[in-house]
Amino acid sequence: MSSHVRSAFRSMTLKKTVARPEDLFEKELLWAWLESAQLGMCLLNATGELLSANAVLAEQFAIPQEMLFGASFERLGKHIVADAELMKWAVTPDADGKRSHVFQRDYKRVDLSIQATTLRYHSGERFRVLAVTDETLLKRAQLIADLDRSSRQWEALNAGVVISDALRPDMPIIYVNSVFERMSGYSAAEVVGRNCRFLQGAETDQPDLPQLRDAIKREVNGHALLRNYRKDGSIFFNELFVSPVRNDAGVVTQFIGVQHLRSSR
Ligand SMILES: Cc1cc2nc3c(=O)[nH]c(=O)nc-3n(C[C@H](O)[C@H](O)[C@H](O)COP(=O)(O)O)c2cc1C
């Protein structure tokens, strides 16, 4: 945690309270817990003002962390999530429980869930803890973990595996296995975030591309034999199968591509 974030937190939490050492300790402890959480977490006072928010939450809201201190959660959330009723519930003391909401942000689908709990400081002052989760991201992480575990089978088949994120513009790669790395000469770090078409170099009007494009657009299985280029500039023939992956609601969240090295057409 950077020192300016810590000092913003201190001035926020201490400005209205008489700082008894035990109260200070309690808040510092809470803060340390919040910062180490893997979920987006924040503390609100009884009027719904953000006392503190961790770095994960700031990233979810795409707002610098220190700007969240002292902000109104309701106003902030209403602007982003566009559900006034959900935001009103989130800041209402003692209205505890879990609520979910699906919305669109920057052309991405977000499966938001908020777990709210009202607690009391030792001094009796009430505060509210919100744990904010983007379920879509969790599922994406789960899928990658599952694939990583089963990647030994793909290794045995000597097939390259690529997953692209269907919820982000231009479907960037989010995972490649080591066979793909060997086949293409690119490391995972070099390709994550890019669309797979970069492997075609300048040859973007190949015979099989229209049907592949069409399958991806219609969200069905597709097949193509493509001329691709390795990192060292050498050509290889890539027999590609792509399949959409749907979530429980039937929305296509990823595409899986399986690549086989072919010697020639
Ligand atoms: C999961 C997945 C894997 C893909 N793998 C490759 C690949 O290895 N090589 C390639 O040339 N194109 C690959 N593509 C196809 C391109 O990403 C792109 O869909 C294709 O070039 C047609 O779209 P475009 O006209 O926008 O380029 C893959 C697509 C998906 C969805």
PDB file of C-alpha atoms and ligand atoms in Angstrom:
ATOM      1  CA  MET A   1       0.000   0.000   0.000  1.00  0.00           C
ATOM      2  CA  SER A   2       1.421   3.405  -0.925  1.00  0.00           C
ATOM      3  CA  SER A   3       1.993   5.960   1.830  1.00  0.00           C
ATOM      4  CA  HIS A   4      -0.332   8.587   0.277  1.00  0.00           C
ATOM      5  CA  VAL A   5      -3.200   6.064   0.272  1.00  0.00           C
ATOM      6  CA  ARG A   6      -2.486   5.267   3.920  1.00  0.00           C
ATOM      7  CA  SER A   7      -2.444   8.959   4.892  1.00  0.00           C
ATOM      8  CA  ALA A   8      -5.719   9.582   2.989  1.00  0.00           C
ATOM      9  CA  PHE A   9      -7.230   6.710   4.959  1.00  0.00           C
ATOM     10  CA  ARG A  10      -5.933   8.115   8.279  1.00  0.00           C
ATOM     11  CA  SER A  11      -7.275  11.602   7.701  1.00  0.00           C
ATOM     12  CA  MET A  12     -10.648  10.185   6.639  1.00  0.00           C
ATOM     13  CA  THR A  13     -11.133   7.855   9.570  1.00  0.00           C
ATOM     14  CA  LEU A  14      -9.691  10.106  12.229  1.00  0.00           C
ATOM     15  CA  LYS A  15     -11.146  13.460  11.284  1.00  0.00           C
ATOM     16  CA  LYS A  16     -14.481  12.926  13.010  1.00  0.00           C
ATOM     17  CA  THR A  17     -13.512  10.652  15.873  1.00  0.00           C
ATOM     18  CA  VAL A  18     -11.664  11.265  19.110  1.00  0.00           C
ATOM     19  CA  ALA A  19      -8.647   9.131  18.463  1.00  0.00           C
ATOM     20  CA  ARG A  20      -8.348   6.834  21.436  1.00  0.00           C
ATOM     21  CA  PRO A  21      -5.440   4.424  20.885  1.00  0.00           C
ATOM     22  CA  GLU A  22      -7.722   1.371  21.034  1.00  0.00           C
ATOM     23  CA  ASP A  23     -10.095   2.874  18.425  1.00  0.00           C
ATOM     24  CA  LEU A  24      -7.153   3.720  16.218  1.00  0.00           C
ATOM     25  CA  PHE A  25      -5.799   0.194  16.547  1.00  0.00           C
ATOM     26  CA  GLU A  26      -9.196  -1.276  15.674  1.00  0.00           C
ATOM     27  CA  LYS A  27      -9.410   0.820  12.518  1.00  0.00           C
ATOM     28  CA  GLU A  28      -5.823   0.102  11.493  1.00  0.00           C
ATOM     29  CA  LEU A  29      -6.553  -3.600  11.926  1.00  0.00           C
ATOM     30  CA  LEU A  30      -9.683  -3.351   9.788  1.00  0.00           C
ATOM     31  CA  TRP A  31      -7.735  -1.479   7.161  1.00  0.00           C
ATOM     32  CA  ALA A  32      -4.988  -4.116   7.038  1.00  0.00           C
ATOM     33  CA  TRP A  33      -7.658  -6.800   6.638  1.00  0.00           C
ATOM     34  CA  LEU A  34      -9.395  -4.850   3.893  1.00  0.00           C
ATOM     35  CA  GLU A  35      -6.181  -4.287   1.959  1.00  0.00           C
ATOM     36  CA  SER A  36      -5.237  -7.958   2.046  1.00  0.00           C
ATOM     37  CA  ALA A  37      -8.664  -9.131   0.778  1.00  0.00           C
ATOM     38  CA  GLN A  38      -8.844 -10.602  -2.724  1.00  0.00           C
ATOM     39  CA  LEU A  39     -12.354  -9.178  -3.223  1.00  0.00           C
ATOM     40  CA  GLY A  40     -13.326  -5.574  -3.756  1.00  0.00           C
ATOM     41  CA  MET A  41     -14.092  -4.366  -0.202  1.00  0.00           C
ATOM     42  CA  CYS A  42     -15.110  -1.097   1.382  1.00  0.00           C
ATOM     43  CA  LEU A  43     -16.309   0.361   4.671  1.00  0.00           C
ATOM     44  CA  LEU A  44     -19.171   2.856   4.827  1.00  0.00           C
ATOM     45  CA  ASN A  45     -20.284   4.993   7.758  1.00  0.00           C
ATOM     46  CA  ALA A  46     -23.955   5.175   8.771  1.00  0.00           C
ATOM     47  CA  THR A  47     -24.651   7.849   6.150  1.00  0.00           C
ATOM     48  CA  GLY A  48     -23.195   5.825   3.273  1.00  0.00           C
ATOM     49  CA  GLU A  49     -19.934   7.766   3.020  1.00  0.00           C
ATOM     50  CA  LEU A  50     -16.926   5.651   1.990  1.00  0.00           C
ATOM     51  CA  LEU A  51     -14.529   5.469   4.935  1.00  0.00           C
ATOM     52  CA  SER A  52     -12.100   3.301   3.035  1.00  0.00           C
ATOM     53  CA  ALA A  53     -11.939   1.113  -0.033  1.00  0.00           C
ATOM     54  CA  ASN A  54      -9.247  -1.355  -1.001  1.00  0.00           C
ATOM     55  CA  ALA A  55      -7.214  -1.389  -4.199  1.00  0.00           C
ATOM     56  CA  VAL A  56      -9.302  -4.222  -5.705  1.00  0.00           C
ATOM     57  CA  LEU A  57     -12.502  -2.167  -5.421  1.00  0.00           C
ATOM     58  CA  ALA A  58     -10.787   0.912  -6.868  1.00  0.00           C
ATOM     59  CA  GLU A  59      -9.774  -1.214  -9.857  1.00  0.00           C
ATOM     60  CA  GLN A  60     -13.317  -2.567 -10.263  1.00  0.00           C
ATOM     61  CA  PHE A  61     -14.677   0.996 -10.298  1.00  0.00           C
ATOM     62  CA  ALA A  62     -11.693   2.186 -12.397  1.00  0.00           C
ATOM     63  CA  ILE A  63     -11.197   5.120 -10.004  1.00  0.00           C
ATOM     64  CA  PRO A  64      -7.933   6.050  -8.186  1.00  0.00           C
ATOM     65  CA  GLN A  65      -8.106   4.567  -4.681  1.00  0.00           C
ATOM     66  CA  GLU A  66      -7.573   7.826  -2.789  1.00  0.00           C
ATOM     67  CA  MET A  67     -10.478   9.462  -4.643  1.00  0.00           C
ATOM     68  CA  LEU A  68     -12.827   6.914  -3.075  1.00  0.00           C
ATOM     69  CA  PHE A  69     -12.199   8.082   0.495  1.00  0.00           C
ATOM     70  CA  GLY A  70     -15.047  10.279   1.641  1.00  0.00           C
ATOM     71  CA  ALA A  71     -17.066   9.712  -1.556  1.00  0.00           C
ATOM     72  CA  SER A  72     -20.763   8.807  -1.468  1.00  0.00           C
ATOM     73  CA  PHE A  73     -21.029   5.124  -2.389  1.00  0.00           C
ATOM     74  CA  GLU A  74     -24.598   5.563  -3.553  1.00  0.00           C
ATOM     75  CA  ARG A  75     -23.771   8.395  -5.951  1.00  0.00           C
ATOM     76  CA  LEU A  76     -20.664   6.662  -7.248  1.00  0.00           C
ATOM     77  CA  GLY A  77     -22.393   3.305  -7.728  1.00  0.00           C
ATOM     78  CA  LYS A  78     -25.530   4.795  -9.300  1.00  0.00           C
ATOM     79  CA  HIS A  79     -23.374   6.409 -11.971  1.00  0.00           C
ATOM     80  CA  ILE A  80     -21.536   3.147 -12.778  1.00  0.00           C
ATOM     81  CA  VAL A  81     -24.121   0.429 -12.152  1.00  0.00           C
ATOM     82  CA  ALA A  82     -27.231   2.422 -13.123  1.00  0.00           C
ATOM     83  CA  ASP A  83     -29.422   0.710 -10.521  1.00  0.00           C
ATOM     84  CA  ALA A  84     -30.580   3.268  -7.955  1.00  0.00           C
ATOM     85  CA  GLU A  85     -32.528   0.748  -5.874  1.00  0.00           C
ATOM     86  CA  LEU A  86     -29.494  -1.546  -5.465  1.00  0.00           C
ATOM     87  CA  MET A  87     -27.306   1.368  -4.440  1.00  0.00           C
ATOM     88  CA  LYS A  88     -29.871   2.619  -1.909  1.00  0.00           C
ATOM     89  CA  TRP A  89     -29.958  -0.875  -0.363  1.00  0.00           C
ATOM     90  CA  ALA A  90     -26.151  -1.036  -0.307  1.00  0.00           C
ATOM     91  CA  VAL A  91     -25.893   2.020   1.951  1.00  0.00           C
ATOM     92  CA  THR A  92     -28.865   1.298   4.253  1.00  0.00           C
ATOM     93  CA  PRO A  93     -27.600   0.269   7.717  1.00  0.00           C
ATOM     94  CA  ASP A  94     -28.779  -3.188   8.866  1.00  0.00           C
ATOM     95  CA  ALA A  95     -30.159  -4.136   5.417  1.00  0.00           C
ATOM     96  CA  ASP A  96     -27.711  -7.043   5.331  1.00  0.00           C
ATOM     97  CA  GLY A  97     -27.441  -9.872   2.805  1.00  0.00           C
ATOM     98  CA  LYS A  98     -26.374 -10.459  -0.768  1.00  0.00           C
ATOM     99  CA  ARG A  99     -27.711  -8.942  -3.979  1.00  0.00           C
ATOM    100  CA  SER A 100     -26.730  -9.525  -7.581  1.00  0.00           C
ATOM    101  CA  HIS A 101     -27.037  -7.363 -10.637  1.00  0.00           C
ATOM    102  CA  VAL A 102     -26.006  -7.769 -14.271  1.00  0.00           C
ATOM    103  CA  PHE A 103     -25.126  -4.730 -16.334  1.00  0.00           C
ATOM    104  CA  GLN A 104     -23.091  -3.641 -19.330  1.00  0.00           C
ATOM    105  CA  ARG A 105     -19.959  -1.549 -18.944  1.00  0.00           C
ATOM    106  CA  ASP A 106     -17.625  -0.478 -21.786  1.00  0.00           C
ATOM    107  CA  TYR A 107     -19.329  -3.132 -23.954  1.00  0.00           C
ATOM    108  CA  LYS A 108     -18.532  -5.754 -21.303  1.00  0.00           C
ATOM    109  CA  ARG A 109     -21.043  -7.755 -19.346  1.00  0.00           C
ATOM    110  CA  VAL A 110     -20.540  -7.456 -15.568  1.00  0.00           C
ATOM    111  CA  ASP A 111     -22.114  -9.944 -13.143  1.00  0.00           C
ATOM    112  CA  LEU A 112     -21.892  -7.872  -9.975  1.00  0.00           C
ATOM    113  CA  SER A 113     -22.687  -9.211  -6.533  1.00  0.00           C
ATOM    114  CA  ILE A 114     -22.608  -7.246  -3.276  1.00  0.00           C
ATOM    115  CA  GLN A 115     -22.491  -8.837   0.164  1.00  0.00           C
ATOM    116  CA  ALA A 116     -23.384  -6.279   2.845  1.00  0.00           C
ATOM    117  CA  THR A 117     -22.853  -6.620   6.601  1.00  0.00           C
ATOM    118  CA  THR A 118     -23.482  -4.003   9.301  1.00  0.00           C
ATOM    119  CA  LEU A 119     -20.993  -4.075  12.185  1.00  0.00           C
ATOM    120  CA  ARG A 120     -20.163  -1.925  15.197  1.00  0.00           C
ATOM    121  CA  TYR A 121     -16.864  -0.526  16.310  1.00  0.00           C
ATOM    122  CA  HIS A 122     -15.891  -1.084  19.935  1.00  0.00           C
ATOM    123  CA  SER A 123     -17.117   2.484  20.531  1.00  0.00           C
ATOM    124  CA  GLY A 124     -20.652   1.523  19.398  1.00  0.00           C
ATOM    125  CA  GLU A 125     -20.453   3.473  16.139  1.00  0.00           C
ATOM    126  CA  ARG A 126     -22.080   1.532  13.281  1.00  0.00           C
ATOM    127  CA  PHE A 127     -20.375   0.875   9.969  1.00  0.00           C
ATOM    128  CA  ARG A 128     -21.073  -1.250   6.959  1.00  0.00           C
ATOM    129  CA  VAL A 129     -18.763  -3.648   5.125  1.00  0.00           C
ATOM    130  CA  LEU A 130     -19.447  -4.283   1.450  1.00  0.00           C
ATOM    131  CA  ALA A 131     -17.741  -7.075  -0.469  1.00  0.00           C
ATOM    132  CA  VAL A 132     -18.118  -6.413  -4.183  1.00  0.00           C
ATOM    133  CA  THR A 133     -17.467  -9.289  -6.590  1.00  0.00           C
ATOM    134  CA  ASP A 134     -17.471  -9.400 -10.360  1.00  0.00           C
ATOM    135  CA  GLU A 135     -18.679 -12.984 -10.881  1.00  0.00           C
ATOM    136  CA  THR A 136     -17.757 -12.859 -14.577  1.00  0.00           C
ATOM    137  CA  LEU A 137     -14.117 -12.317 -13.647  1.00  0.00           C
ATOM    138  CA  LEU A 138     -14.259 -15.100 -11.066  1.00  0.00           C
ATOM    139  CA  LYS A 139     -15.658 -17.527 -13.631  1.00  0.00           C
ATOM    140  CA  ARG A 140     -13.014 -16.482 -16.142  1.00  0.00           C
ATOM    141  CA  ALA A 141     -10.285 -17.136 -13.561  1.00  0.00           C
ATOM    142  CA  GLN A 142     -11.899 -20.497 -12.758  1.00  0.00           C
ATOM    143  CA  LEU A 143     -11.949 -21.511 -16.420  1.00  0.00           C
ATOM    144  CA  ILE A 144      -8.280 -20.651 -16.835  1.00  0.00           C
ATOM    145  CA  ALA A 145      -7.400 -22.609 -13.680  1.00  0.00           C
ATOM    146  CA  ASP A 146      -9.378 -25.641 -14.949  1.00  0.00           C
ATOM    147  CA  LEU A 147      -7.686 -25.495 -18.338  1.00  0.00           C
ATOM    148  CA  ASP A 148      -4.279 -25.149 -16.772  1.00  0.00           C
ATOM    149  CA  ARG A 149      -4.944 -28.284 -14.759  1.00  0.00           C
ATOM    150  CA  SER A 150      -6.041 -30.273 -17.798  1.00  0.00           C
ATOM    151  CA  SER A 151      -3.339 -28.851 -20.068  1.00  0.00           C
ATOM    152  CA  ARG A 152      -1.211 -32.000 -19.693  1.00  0.00           C
ATOM    153  CA  GLN A 153      -3.787 -33.814 -21.839  1.00  0.00           C
ATOM    154  CA  TRP A 154      -3.431 -31.164 -24.518  1.00  0.00           C
ATOM    155  CA  GLU A 155       0.330 -31.499 -24.268  1.00  0.00           C
ATOM    156  CA  ALA A 156       0.003 -35.246 -24.966  1.00  0.00           C
ATOM    157  CA  LEU A 157      -2.112 -34.482 -28.053  1.00  0.00           C
ATOM    158  CA  ASN A 158       0.472 -31.902 -29.031  1.00  0.00           C
ATOM    159  CA  ALA A 159      -2.301 -29.378 -29.682  1.00  0.00           C
ATOM    160  CA  GLY A 160      -2.056 -25.674 -29.089  1.00  0.00           C
ATOM    161  CA  VAL A 161      -4.825 -24.194 -26.937  1.00  0.00           C
ATOM    162  CA  VAL A 162      -5.873 -20.536 -26.919  1.00  0.00           C
ATOM    163  CA  ILE A 163      -8.726 -18.919 -25.032  1.00  0.00           C
ATOM    164  CA  SER A 164     -10.033 -15.534 -26.038  1.00  0.00           C
ATOM    165  CA  ASP A 165     -12.307 -13.299 -24.041  1.00  0.00           C
ATOM    166  CA  ALA A 166     -15.603 -12.912 -25.912  1.00  0.00           C
ATOM    167  CA  LEU A 167     -16.799 -10.154 -23.563  1.00  0.00           C
ATOM    168  CA  ARG A 168     -14.028  -7.686 -24.420  1.00  0.00           C
ATOM    169  CA  PRO A 169     -13.731  -5.712 -27.653  1.00  0.00           C
ATOM    170  CA  ASP A 170     -11.799  -7.610 -30.368  1.00  0.00           C
ATOM    171  CA  MET A 171     -11.640 -10.808 -28.276  1.00  0.00           C
ATOM    172  CA  PRO A 172      -8.162 -10.603 -26.756  1.00  0.00           C
ATOM    173  CA  ILE A 173      -6.266 -13.785 -25.829  1.00  0.00           C
ATOM    174  CA  ILE A 174      -6.436 -14.552 -22.097  1.00  0.00           C
ATOM    175  CA  TYR A 175      -4.678 -17.927 -22.077  1.00  0.00           C
ATOM    176  CA  VAL A 176      -2.331 -20.004 -24.230  1.00  0.00           C
ATOM    177  CA  ASN A 177      -0.775 -23.366 -23.378  1.00  0.00           C
ATOM    178  CA  SER A 178       2.873 -24.291 -23.795  1.00  0.00           C
ATOM    179  CA  VAL A 179       2.259 -26.163 -27.075  1.00  0.00           C
ATOM    180  CA  PHE A 180       0.979 -22.884 -28.563  1.00  0.00           C
ATOM    181  CA  GLU A 181       4.112 -21.155 -27.240  1.00  0.00           C
ATOM    182  CA  ARG A 182       6.361 -23.740 -28.908  1.00  0.00           C
ATOM    183  CA  MET A 183       4.342 -23.816 -32.136  1.00  0.00           C
ATOM    184  CA  SER A 184       4.332 -20.037 -32.598  1.00  0.00           C
ATOM    185  CA  GLY A 185       7.570 -19.086 -30.881  1.00  0.00           C
ATOM    186  CA  TYR A 186       5.703 -16.457 -28.802  1.00  0.00           C
ATOM    187  CA  SER A 187       5.534 -16.625 -25.001  1.00  0.00           C
ATOM    188  CA  ALA A 188       2.169 -16.318 -23.243  1.00  0.00           C
ATOM    189  CA  ALA A 189       3.165 -12.879 -21.928  1.00  0.00           C
ATOM    190  CA  GLU A 190       3.770 -11.675 -25.494  1.00  0.00           C
ATOM    191  CA  VAL A 191       0.345 -12.697 -26.813  1.00  0.00           C
ATOM    192  CA  VAL A 192      -2.098 -12.174 -23.923  1.00  0.00           C
ATOM    193  CA  GLY A 193      -4.222  -9.101 -24.679  1.00  0.00           C
ATOM    194  CA  ARG A 194      -3.897  -9.431 -28.513  1.00  0.00           C
ATOM    195  CA  ASN A 195      -6.308 -10.895 -31.067  1.00  0.00           C
ATOM    196  CA  CYS A 196      -4.982 -14.114 -32.676  1.00  0.00           C
ATOM    197  CA  ARG A 197      -5.054 -12.619 -36.170  1.00  0.00           C
ATOM    198  CA  PHE A 198      -1.578 -11.140 -35.661  1.00  0.00           C
ATOM    199  CA  LEU A 199      -0.268 -14.656 -36.528  1.00  0.00           C
ATOM    200  CA  GLN A 200      -1.479 -14.120 -40.122  1.00  0.00           C
ATOM    201  CA  GLY A 201       0.911 -11.230 -40.656  1.00  0.00           C
ATOM    202  CA  ALA A 202      -0.187  -9.334 -43.793  1.00  0.00           C
ATOM    203  CA  GLU A 203      -2.140 -12.333 -45.163  1.00  0.00           C
ATOM    204  CA  THR A 204      -5.583 -11.460 -43.878  1.00  0.00           C
ATOM    205  CA  ASP A 205      -7.612 -12.597 -46.908  1.00  0.00           C
ATOM    206  CA  GLN A 206      -6.971 -16.351 -46.774  1.00  0.00           C
ATOM    207  CA  PRO A 207      -9.571 -18.754 -48.292  1.00  0.00           C
ATOM    208  CA  ASP A 208     -10.809 -20.188 -44.970  1.00  0.00           C
ATOM    209  CA  LEU A 209     -11.108 -16.886 -43.139  1.00  0.00           C
ATOM    210  CA  PRO A 210     -14.646 -15.867 -44.238  1.00  0.00           C
ATOM    211  CA  GLN A 211     -16.198 -19.082 -42.841  1.00  0.00           C
ATOM    212  CA  LEU A 212     -14.180 -18.755 -39.597  1.00  0.00           C
ATOM    213  CA  ARG A 213     -15.250 -15.127 -39.205  1.00  0.00           C
ATOM    214  CA  ASP A 214     -18.853 -16.164 -39.839  1.00  0.00           C
ATOM    215  CA  ALA A 215     -18.749 -19.015 -37.266  1.00  0.00           C
ATOM    216  CA  ILE A 216     -17.338 -16.657 -34.606  1.00  0.00           C
ATOM    217  CA  LYS A 217     -19.990 -14.054 -35.437  1.00  0.00           C
ATOM    218  CA  ARG A 218     -22.784 -16.646 -35.213  1.00  0.00           C
ATOM    219  CA  GLU A 219     -21.247 -18.126 -32.021  1.00  0.00           C
ATOM    220  CA  VAL A 220     -20.974 -21.685 -33.396  1.00  0.00           C
ATOM    221  CA  ASN A 221     -18.056 -24.118 -33.899  1.00  0.00           C
ATOM    222  CA  GLY A 222     -15.646 -23.151 -36.656  1.00  0.00           C
ATOM    223  CA  HIS A 223     -12.757 -24.716 -38.548  1.00  0.00           C
ATOM    224  CA  ALA A 224     -10.009 -23.277 -40.763  1.00  0.00           C
ATOM    225  CA  LEU A 225      -6.613 -24.094 -42.212  1.00  0.00           C
ATOM    226  CA  LEU A 226      -4.501 -20.974 -41.935  1.00  0.00           C
ATOM    227  CA  ARG A 227      -1.063 -19.806 -42.959  1.00  0.00           C
ATOM    228  CA  ASN A 228       0.520 -18.354 -39.853  1.00  0.00           C
ATOM    229  CA  TYR A 229       3.886 -16.842 -39.029  1.00  0.00           C
ATOM    230  CA  ARG A 230       6.109 -17.694 -36.076  1.00  0.00           C
ATOM    231  CA  LYS A 231       7.923 -15.026 -34.120  1.00  0.00           C
ATOM    232  CA  ASP A 232      11.100 -15.770 -36.137  1.00  0.00           C
ATOM    233  CA  GLY A 233       9.177 -15.073 -39.399  1.00  0.00           C
ATOM    234  CA  SER A 234       8.937 -18.701 -40.596  1.00  0.00           C
ATOM    235  CA  ILE A 235       5.597 -19.952 -41.969  1.00  0.00           C
ATOM    236  CA  PHE A 236       3.535 -22.791 -40.499  1.00  0.00           C
ATOM    237  CA  PHE A 237       0.132 -24.246 -41.390  1.00  0.00           C
ATOM    238  CA  ASN A 238      -2.312 -24.087 -38.534  1.00  0.00           C
ATOM    239  CA  GLU A 239      -5.445 -26.255 -38.547  1.00  0.00           C
ATOM    240  CA  LEU A 240      -7.704 -24.394 -36.167  1.00  0.00           C
ATOM    241  CA  PHE A 241     -10.938 -25.447 -34.429  1.00  0.00           C
ATOM    242  CA  VAL A 242     -12.814 -22.799 -32.448  1.00  0.00           C
ATOM    243  CA  SER A 243     -15.739 -23.347 -30.064  1.00  0.00           C
ATOM    244  CA  PRO A 244     -17.796 -20.894 -28.020  1.00  0.00           C
ATOM    245  CA  VAL A 245     -18.019 -21.314 -24.225  1.00  0.00           C
ATOM    246  CA  ARG A 246     -21.336 -20.287 -22.656  1.00  0.00           C
ATOM    247  CA  ASN A 247     -22.062 -19.314 -19.063  1.00  0.00           C
ATOM    248  CA  ASP A 248     -25.135 -20.494 -17.117  1.00  0.00           C
ATOM    249  CA  ALA A 249     -27.206 -17.694 -18.669  1.00  0.00           C
ATOM    250  CA  GLY A 250     -26.288 -18.886 -22.195  1.00  0.00           C
ATOM    251  CA  VAL A 251     -24.030 -15.903 -22.913  1.00  0.00           C
ATOM    252  CA  VAL A 252     -20.824 -16.658 -24.842  1.00  0.00           C
ATOM    253  CA  THR A 253     -18.035 -15.552 -22.500  1.00  0.00           C
ATOM    254  CA  GLN A 254     -14.998 -17.138 -24.193  1.00  0.00           C
ATOM    255  CA  PHE A 255     -13.880 -18.898 -27.338  1.00  0.00           C
ATOM    256  CA  ILE A 256     -11.519 -21.854 -27.144  1.00  0.00           C
ATOM    257  CA  GLY A 257      -9.224 -22.436 -30.084  1.00  0.00           C
ATOM    258  CA  VAL A 258      -7.357 -25.716 -30.610  1.00  0.00           C
ATOM    259  CA  GLN A 259      -4.473 -25.614 -33.071  1.00  0.00           C
ATOM    260  CA  HIS A 260      -2.754 -28.492 -34.886  1.00  0.00           C
ATOM    261  CA  LEU A 261       0.465 -28.032 -36.770  1.00  0.00           C
ATOM    262  CA  ARG A 262       0.080 -29.217 -40.401  1.00  0.00           C
ATOM    263  CA  SER A 263       3.027 -29.586 -42.739  1.00  0.00           C
ATOM    264  CA  SER A 264       1.275 -28.122 -45.817  1.00  0.00           C
ATOM    265  CA  ARG A 265      -2.131 -27.552 -47.357  1.00  0.00           C
TER     266      ARG A 265
HETATM  267  C1  LIG B   1     -10.073 -18.851 -29.792  1.00  0.00           C
HETATM  268  C2  LIG B   1      -9.547 -18.362 -31.116  1.00  0.00           C
HETATM  269  C3  LIG B   1      -8.307 -18.775 -31.549  1.00  0.00           C
HETATM  270  C4  LIG B   1      -7.808 -18.342 -32.765  1.00  0.00           C
HETATM  271  N1  LIG B   1      -6.575 -18.750 -33.171  1.00  0.00           N
HETATM  272  C5  LIG B   1      -6.064 -18.288 -34.320  1.00  0.00           C
HETATM  273  C6  LIG B   1      -4.775 -18.689 -34.765  1.00  0.00           C
HETATM  274  O1  LIG B   1      -4.083 -19.473 -34.118  1.00  0.00           O
HETATM  275  N2  LIG B   1      -4.305 -18.201 -35.933  1.00  0.00           N
HETATM  276  C7  LIG B   1      -5.036 -17.333 -36.696  1.00  0.00           C
HETATM  277  O2  LIG B   1      -4.561 -16.919 -37.747  1.00  0.00           O
HETATM  278  N3  LIG B   1      -6.273 -16.932 -36.309  1.00  0.00           N
HETATM  279  C8  LIG B   1      -6.800 -17.392 -35.157  1.00  0.00           C
HETATM  280  N4  LIG B   1      -8.052 -17.006 -34.773  1.00  0.00           N
HETATM  281  C9  LIG B   1      -8.862 -16.175 -35.682  1.00  0.00           C
HETATM  282  C10 LIG B   1      -8.677 -14.683 -35.514  1.00  0.00           C
HETATM  283  O3  LIG B   1      -8.639 -14.299 -34.178  1.00  0.00           O
HETATM  284  C11 LIG B   1      -9.861 -13.949 -36.192  1.00  0.00           C
HETATM  285  O4  LIG B   1     -11.056 -14.381 -35.632  1.00  0.00           O
HETATM  286  C12 LIG B   1      -9.880 -14.162 -37.679  1.00  0.00           C
HETATM  287  O5  LIG B   1      -8.726 -13.596 -38.240  1.00  0.00           O
HETATM  288  C13 LIG B   1     -11.120 -13.565 -38.379  1.00  0.00           C
HETATM  289  O6  LIG B   1     -11.414 -12.322 -37.919  1.00  0.00           O
HETATM  290  P1  LIG B   1     -10.849 -10.909 -38.513  1.00  0.00           P
HETATM  291  O7  LIG B   1     -11.413 -10.761 -39.875  1.00  0.00           O
HETATM  292  O8  LIG B   1     -11.340  -9.885 -37.545  1.00  0.00           O
HETATM  293  O9  LIG B   1      -9.352 -10.995 -38.536  1.00  0.00           O
HETATM  294  C14 LIG B   1      -8.571 -17.454 -33.576  1.00  0.00           C
HETATM  295  C15 LIG B   1      -9.828 -17.033 -33.105  1.00  0.00           C
HETATM  296  C16 LIG B   1     -10.311 -17.471 -31.909  1.00  0.00           C
HETATM  297  C17 LIG B   1     -11.661 -17.005 -31.433  1.00  0.00           C
END
